[in-house]
Tab-separated table of C-alpha atoms in Angstrom:
chain	number	residue	atom	x	y	z
A	225	MET	CA	-60.940	41.169	-65.286
A	226	LEU	CA	-64.090	43.531	-64.871
A	227	VAL	CA	-63.514	44.067	-61.265
A	228	VAL	CA	-59.985	45.343	-61.986
A	229	SER	CA	-60.771	47.321	-64.678
A	230	GLN	CA	-63.703	49.128	-63.222
A	231	GLY	CA	-61.721	49.518	-60.260
A	232	PHE	CA	-58.964	51.698	-62.500
A	233	VAL	CA	-61.996	53.541	-63.989
A	234	TRP	CA	-63.548	54.730	-60.590
A	235	GLY	CA	-60.302	55.007	-58.744
A	236	SER	CA	-59.096	57.508	-61.566
A	237	TYR	CA	-62.412	59.291	-61.204
A	238	PHE	CA	-62.308	59.776	-57.232
A	239	PHE	CA	-58.386	60.753	-58.066
A	240	ASN	CA	-59.573	63.445	-60.492
A	241	ARG	CA	-62.031	64.994	-57.780
A	242	SER	CA	-59.127	65.766	-55.711
A	243	GLU	CA	-56.321	66.370	-58.052
A	244	GLN	CA	-58.334	67.817	-61.251
A	245	SER	CA	-55.711	66.348	-63.524
A	246	ARG	CA	-56.058	66.257	-67.089
A	247	ASP	CA	-54.168	62.957	-67.673
A	248	VAL	CA	-56.646	61.324	-65.173
A	249	TYR	CA	-59.440	62.706	-66.578
A	250	ASP	CA	-58.894	60.575	-69.772
A	251	ASN	CA	-58.509	57.620	-67.699
A	252	PHE	CA	-62.160	57.534	-66.618
A	253	THR	CA	-63.931	58.936	-69.847
A	254	LEU	CA	-64.334	57.878	-73.301
A	255	PRO	CA	-62.403	56.905	-75.140
A	256	GLY	CA	-59.540	56.997	-73.529
A	257	SER	CA	-60.842	54.495	-70.380
A	258	ILE	CA	-61.097	51.798	-72.713
A	259	PRO	CA	-57.391	51.160	-73.815
A	260	ASN	CA	-56.370	51.538	-70.279
A	261	ALA	CA	-59.381	48.806	-68.897
A	262	LEU	CA	-58.234	46.755	-71.718
A	263	GLY	CA	-54.252	46.902	-70.754
A	264	LEU	CA	-55.550	45.954	-66.805
A	265	ALA	CA	-57.693	43.280	-68.335
A	266	TYR	CA	-55.124	41.671	-70.129
A	267	SER	CA	-52.578	41.537	-67.401
A	268	ILE	CA	-55.063	39.975	-65.045
A	269	GLY	CA	-56.609	37.668	-67.661
A	270	ILE	CA	-53.460	35.959	-68.693
A	271	PHE	CA	-54.272	33.734	-65.510
A	272	LEU	CA	-57.573	33.283	-66.330
A	273	VAL	CA	-57.003	32.139	-69.873
A	274	VAL	CA	-54.130	29.771	-68.969
A	275	ILE	CA	-56.564	28.160	-66.631
A	276	LEU	CA	-59.581	28.003	-68.971
A	277	THR	CA	-57.293	26.679	-71.760
A	278	ALA	CA	-55.886	23.856	-69.590
A	279	SER	CA	-59.477	22.906	-68.110
A	280	VAL	CA	-61.012	22.968	-71.893
A	281	LEU	CA	-58.232	20.653	-73.321
A	282	GLY	CA	-57.646	18.669	-70.215
A	283	THR	CA	-61.294	17.782	-69.452
A	284	GLU	CA	-61.686	15.002	-71.942
A	285	TYR	CA	-58.459	13.616	-70.412
A	286	ARG	CA	-59.979	13.749	-66.923
A	287	TRP	CA	-63.652	12.313	-67.945
A	288	ARG	CA	-61.579	9.585	-70.541
A	289	THR	CA	-63.788	10.372	-73.237
A	290	LEU	CA	-61.254	11.501	-75.647
A	291	ARG	CA	-60.823	8.526	-77.525
A	292	SER	CA	-64.741	7.984	-78.089
A	293	ILE	CA	-64.860	11.677	-79.526
A	294	LEU	CA	-62.364	10.895	-81.911
A	295	ALA	CA	-63.853	7.615	-82.737
A	296	ARG	CA	-66.661	9.427	-84.040
A	297	GLY	CA	-64.579	10.465	-87.245
A	298	THR	CA	-63.350	13.795	-85.623
A	299	GLY	CA	-59.629	14.358	-86.545
A	300	ARG	CA	-57.100	15.064	-84.213
A	301	TRP	CA	-55.983	18.600	-85.698
A	302	GLN	CA	-59.442	19.357	-86.269
A	303	TYR	CA	-60.086	18.636	-82.770
A	304	LEU	CA	-57.148	20.602	-81.446
A	305	ALA	CA	-58.004	23.424	-84.276
A	306	SER	CA	-61.960	23.391	-82.679
A	307	LYS	CA	-60.667	24.171	-79.202
A	308	ALA	CA	-58.270	26.646	-80.364
A	309	MET	CA	-61.133	28.888	-82.168
A	310	LEU	CA	-63.622	28.127	-79.124
A	311	LEU	CA	-60.956	29.752	-76.804
A	312	GLY	CA	-60.176	32.565	-79.288
A	313	LEU	CA	-63.930	33.379	-79.557
A	314	VAL	CA	-64.242	33.127	-75.660
A	315	VAL	CA	-61.467	35.585	-75.307
A	316	ALA	CA	-62.949	38.217	-78.009
A	317	GLY	CA	-66.062	37.858	-75.950
A	318	ALA	CA	-64.735	38.565	-72.543
A	319	LEU	CA	-62.815	41.544	-73.948
A	320	LEU	CA	-65.863	42.912	-75.682
A	321	ILE	CA	-67.431	42.614	-72.233
A	322	VAL	CA	-65.037	44.610	-70.485
A	323	ILE	CA	-65.233	47.354	-73.229
A	324	ALA	CA	-69.234	47.714	-72.983
A	325	VAL	CA	-68.879	47.700	-68.888
A	326	THR	CA	-66.081	50.009	-69.246
A	327	ALA	CA	-68.095	52.640	-71.787
A	328	VAL	CA	-71.253	52.455	-69.449
A	329	SER	CA	-69.228	53.043	-66.236
A	330	SER	CA	-67.028	55.843	-68.000
A	331	LEU	CA	-70.561	57.616	-69.080
A	332	ILE	CA	-71.597	57.559	-65.638
A	333	ALA	CA	-68.138	58.914	-63.919
A	334	GLY	CA	-67.830	61.495	-66.627
A	335	ALA	CA	-71.521	62.746	-66.118
A	336	LEU	CA	-70.544	62.827	-62.271
A	337	ALA	CA	-67.306	64.344	-62.917
A	338	GLY	CA	-68.837	67.288	-64.899
A	339	ASP	CA	-67.013	69.538	-67.030
A	340	ALA	CA	-63.399	68.518	-68.145
A	341	PRO	CA	-60.563	70.426	-66.011
A	342	ALA	CA	-59.085	73.786	-67.499
A	343	GLY	CA	-56.889	73.270	-70.535
A	344	TYR	CA	-58.130	69.917	-71.134
A	345	SER	CA	-58.038	68.823	-75.156
A	346	GLY	CA	-58.541	65.345	-74.955
A	347	SER	CA	-55.605	62.990	-76.362
A	348	ALA	CA	-57.515	59.784	-76.577
A	349	ARG	CA	-58.863	58.888	-79.979
A	350	TRP	CA	-61.963	56.370	-80.552
A	351	LEU	CA	-59.293	54.777	-83.290
A	352	ASP	CA	-57.234	53.527	-80.225
A	353	VAL	CA	-60.163	51.486	-78.801
A	354	PRO	CA	-60.254	48.486	-81.770
A	355	ILE	CA	-56.294	48.723	-81.879
A	356	ALA	CA	-56.365	48.002	-78.248
A	357	PHE	CA	-58.763	45.499	-78.538
A	358	GLY	CA	-56.875	43.393	-81.320
A	359	ARG	CA	-53.712	44.086	-79.445
A	360	ALA	CA	-55.002	42.580	-76.415
A	361	TRP	CA	-56.625	39.731	-78.085
A	362	PHE	CA	-53.453	39.056	-80.291
A	363	ALA	CA	-51.558	39.054	-77.057
A	364	PHE	CA	-53.559	36.364	-75.330
A	365	MET	CA	-53.058	33.747	-78.349
A	366	PRO	CA	-49.339	32.708	-77.273
A	367	TYR	CA	-50.333	32.012	-73.538
A	368	ILE	CA	-53.387	29.721	-75.192
A	369	ALA	CA	-50.727	27.930	-77.156
A	370	LEU	CA	-48.343	27.475	-74.162
A	371	ALA	CA	-50.694	26.261	-71.892
A	372	GLY	CA	-52.307	24.107	-74.692
A	373	LEU	CA	-48.857	22.481	-75.170
A	374	PHE	CA	-48.246	21.744	-71.528
A	375	THR	CA	-51.745	20.186	-71.223
A	376	VAL	CA	-51.162	17.823	-74.074
A	377	LEU	CA	-47.863	16.970	-72.693
A	378	THR	CA	-48.996	16.346	-69.531
A	379	THR	CA	-52.382	15.326	-70.148
A	380	SER	CA	-53.521	17.084	-67.305
A	381	SER	CA	-55.104	20.264	-66.631
A	382	ALA	CA	-53.793	20.915	-63.146
A	383	ALA	CA	-50.346	20.084	-64.320
A	384	GLY	CA	-50.675	22.188	-67.547
A	385	THR	CA	-52.194	25.280	-65.487
A	386	ALA	CA	-49.104	24.877	-62.956
A	387	ILE	CA	-46.430	24.573	-65.315
A	388	SER	CA	-47.654	27.285	-67.492
A	389	LEU	CA	-47.929	29.818	-64.536
A	390	VAL	CA	-44.617	28.537	-63.328
A	391	TYR	CA	-43.085	29.580	-66.519
A	392	TYR	CA	-44.848	33.002	-66.728
A	393	TYR	CA	-43.357	34.000	-63.280
A	394	ALA	CA	-40.002	32.452	-63.613
A	395	GLU	CA	-39.469	34.311	-66.894
A	396	SER	CA	-40.469	37.515	-65.257
A	397	ILE	CA	-38.133	36.891	-62.523
A	398	VAL	CA	-35.424	35.756	-64.597
A	399	ALA	CA	-35.569	38.945	-67.061
A	400	ALA	CA	-35.750	41.224	-64.032
A	401	ILE	CA	-32.641	39.909	-62.390
A	402	PHE	CA	-30.476	39.363	-65.331
A	403	LEU	CA	-31.333	42.689	-66.914
A	404	ASN	CA	-30.212	44.584	-63.753
A	405	LEU	CA	-27.156	42.491	-63.595
A	406	PHE	CA	-26.092	42.225	-67.269
A	407	THR	CA	-26.515	44.648	-70.222
A	408	TRP	CA	-25.766	41.771	-72.623
A	409	PHE	CA	-29.066	40.057	-71.529
A	410	GLU	CA	-31.270	42.706	-73.103
A	411	THR	CA	-30.478	40.863	-76.232
A	412	ALA	CA	-31.707	37.498	-74.988
A	413	ALA	CA	-34.769	39.251	-73.294
A	414	SER	CA	-35.924	40.251	-76.496
A	415	TYR	CA	-37.057	37.032	-77.606
A	416	MET	CA	-38.623	36.036	-74.343
A	417	LEU	CA	-42.567	35.410	-74.502
A	418	GLY	CA	-43.555	37.997	-71.535
A	419	ARG	CA	-41.268	40.743	-72.657
A	420	ASN	CA	-42.819	40.767	-76.072
A	421	ALA	CA	-46.153	40.468	-75.067
A	422	THR	CA	-45.543	43.534	-73.063
A	423	ALA	CA	-43.800	45.458	-75.874
A	424	TRP	CA	-46.864	44.822	-77.901
A	425	MET	CA	-49.713	45.864	-75.583
A	426	THR	CA	-47.442	49.129	-74.830
A	427	SER	CA	-46.217	49.969	-78.283
A	428	GLY	CA	-47.816	52.693	-80.736
A	429	ASP	CA	-49.819	55.792	-79.792
A	430	GLY	CA	-51.960	54.540	-77.099
A	431	ASP	CA	-50.896	53.965	-73.373
A	432	PHE	CA	-52.144	51.175	-71.499
A	433	ALA	CA	-52.320	50.619	-67.676
A	434	ILE	CA	-50.277	47.265	-67.601
A	435	SER	CA	-49.134	45.506	-64.165
A	436	PRO	CA	-45.378	45.731	-63.664
A	437	LEU	CA	-45.357	42.116	-63.662
A	438	MET	CA	-45.764	41.721	-67.192
A	439	GLY	CA	-42.472	40.842	-68.107
A	440	GLY	CA	-40.719	43.481	-65.917
A	441	ARG	CA	-40.142	47.137	-66.554
A	442	PHE	CA	-36.299	46.785	-66.851
A	443	GLY	CA	-34.269	47.827	-70.018
A	444	THR	CA	-35.459	48.637	-73.365
A	445	PHE	CA	-38.366	46.921	-75.043
A	446	PRO	CA	-38.416	45.569	-78.567
A	447	SER	CA	-40.327	47.468	-81.372
A	448	ALA	CA	-43.852	46.614	-82.121
A	449	LEU	CA	-42.929	44.851	-85.431
A	450	HIS	CA	-40.259	42.970	-83.445
A	451	ALA	CA	-42.568	41.954	-80.878
A	452	PHE	CA	-45.610	41.021	-83.278
A	453	LEU	CA	-43.042	38.599	-85.290
A	454	VAL	CA	-41.581	37.129	-81.966
A	455	LEU	CA	-45.113	36.378	-80.781
A	456	VAL	CA	-46.260	34.870	-84.222
A	457	VAL	CA	-43.294	32.430	-83.905
A	458	TYR	CA	-44.166	31.579	-80.261
A	459	ILE	CA	-47.758	30.543	-81.211
A	460	LEU	CA	-46.784	28.738	-84.531
A	461	ALA	CA	-44.001	26.727	-82.574
A	462	LEU	CA	-46.178	26.093	-79.461
A	463	GLY	CA	-48.976	25.302	-81.559
A	464	GLY	CA	-46.870	23.253	-83.799
A	465	LEU	CA	-45.515	21.142	-80.873
A	466	ALA	CA	-48.999	20.689	-79.337
A	467	LEU	CA	-50.267	19.297	-82.457
A	468	TRP	CA	-47.402	17.111	-83.240
A	469	ARG	CA	-47.331	15.394	-79.935
A	470	PHE	CA	-51.360	15.142	-79.966
A	471	ARG	CA	-51.205	13.433	-83.214
A	472	ARG	CA	-48.487	10.899	-81.890
A	473	ARG	CA	-50.126	10.183	-78.506
A	474	ASP	CA	-51.321	6.631	-77.906
A	475	LEU	CA	-55.032	7.324	-76.675
A	476	THR	CA	-55.622	3.778	-75.505
A	477	GLY	CA	-56.269	4.569	-72.258
A	478	ASP	CA	-57.880	8.003	-72.816
């Protein structure tokens, strides 16, 4: 995440040296560099979050220590809730690190670049920074729920990771193909996880540098409100299914 986000900042800086573009100048100077860095960190971070979630939830299954942990009096829903909170805090911490490193890089790049290009007025706002942070953090949550569900279902971190990533890629490919072939599929695509995550990240006034793999760039994306509500439903549904299955599971052999 850090490597990609910083690569974007410095790539924009070197491009600006040759082109002197006002739009590019925003990409490597504060505050405009931070929302773009968070967008790139999000597109790469999905893979890391899926792997981390499956590892955190699957470790106790692999070590066969889950039963002994719950035998100490920890409730099953409290156990899953504590894991979810831990993952949420880790994601928030990682995003804050990206912001801090990007800010330092942007200050250095801005000092090296010198004066802004002629006619530059600065379209980015500092208000975009907390908004971008909140969007990126929230957009990770459905993928935590997704990886958590598959890990609980399979009791394996490897299987949970594999199924979650296959779903992510399969959804993107299906959406790209069917949106090119059928106009009616846009209605169905507007309720897909990846499409709504992309719509949520790219909505509003801020511009975010997000990989084209993020749900595809075909068709019209849903509105920000639609995307938010759909993502909430995914979080509640996937998290609820994971909790339901976890509470019903026989842990005799775990």
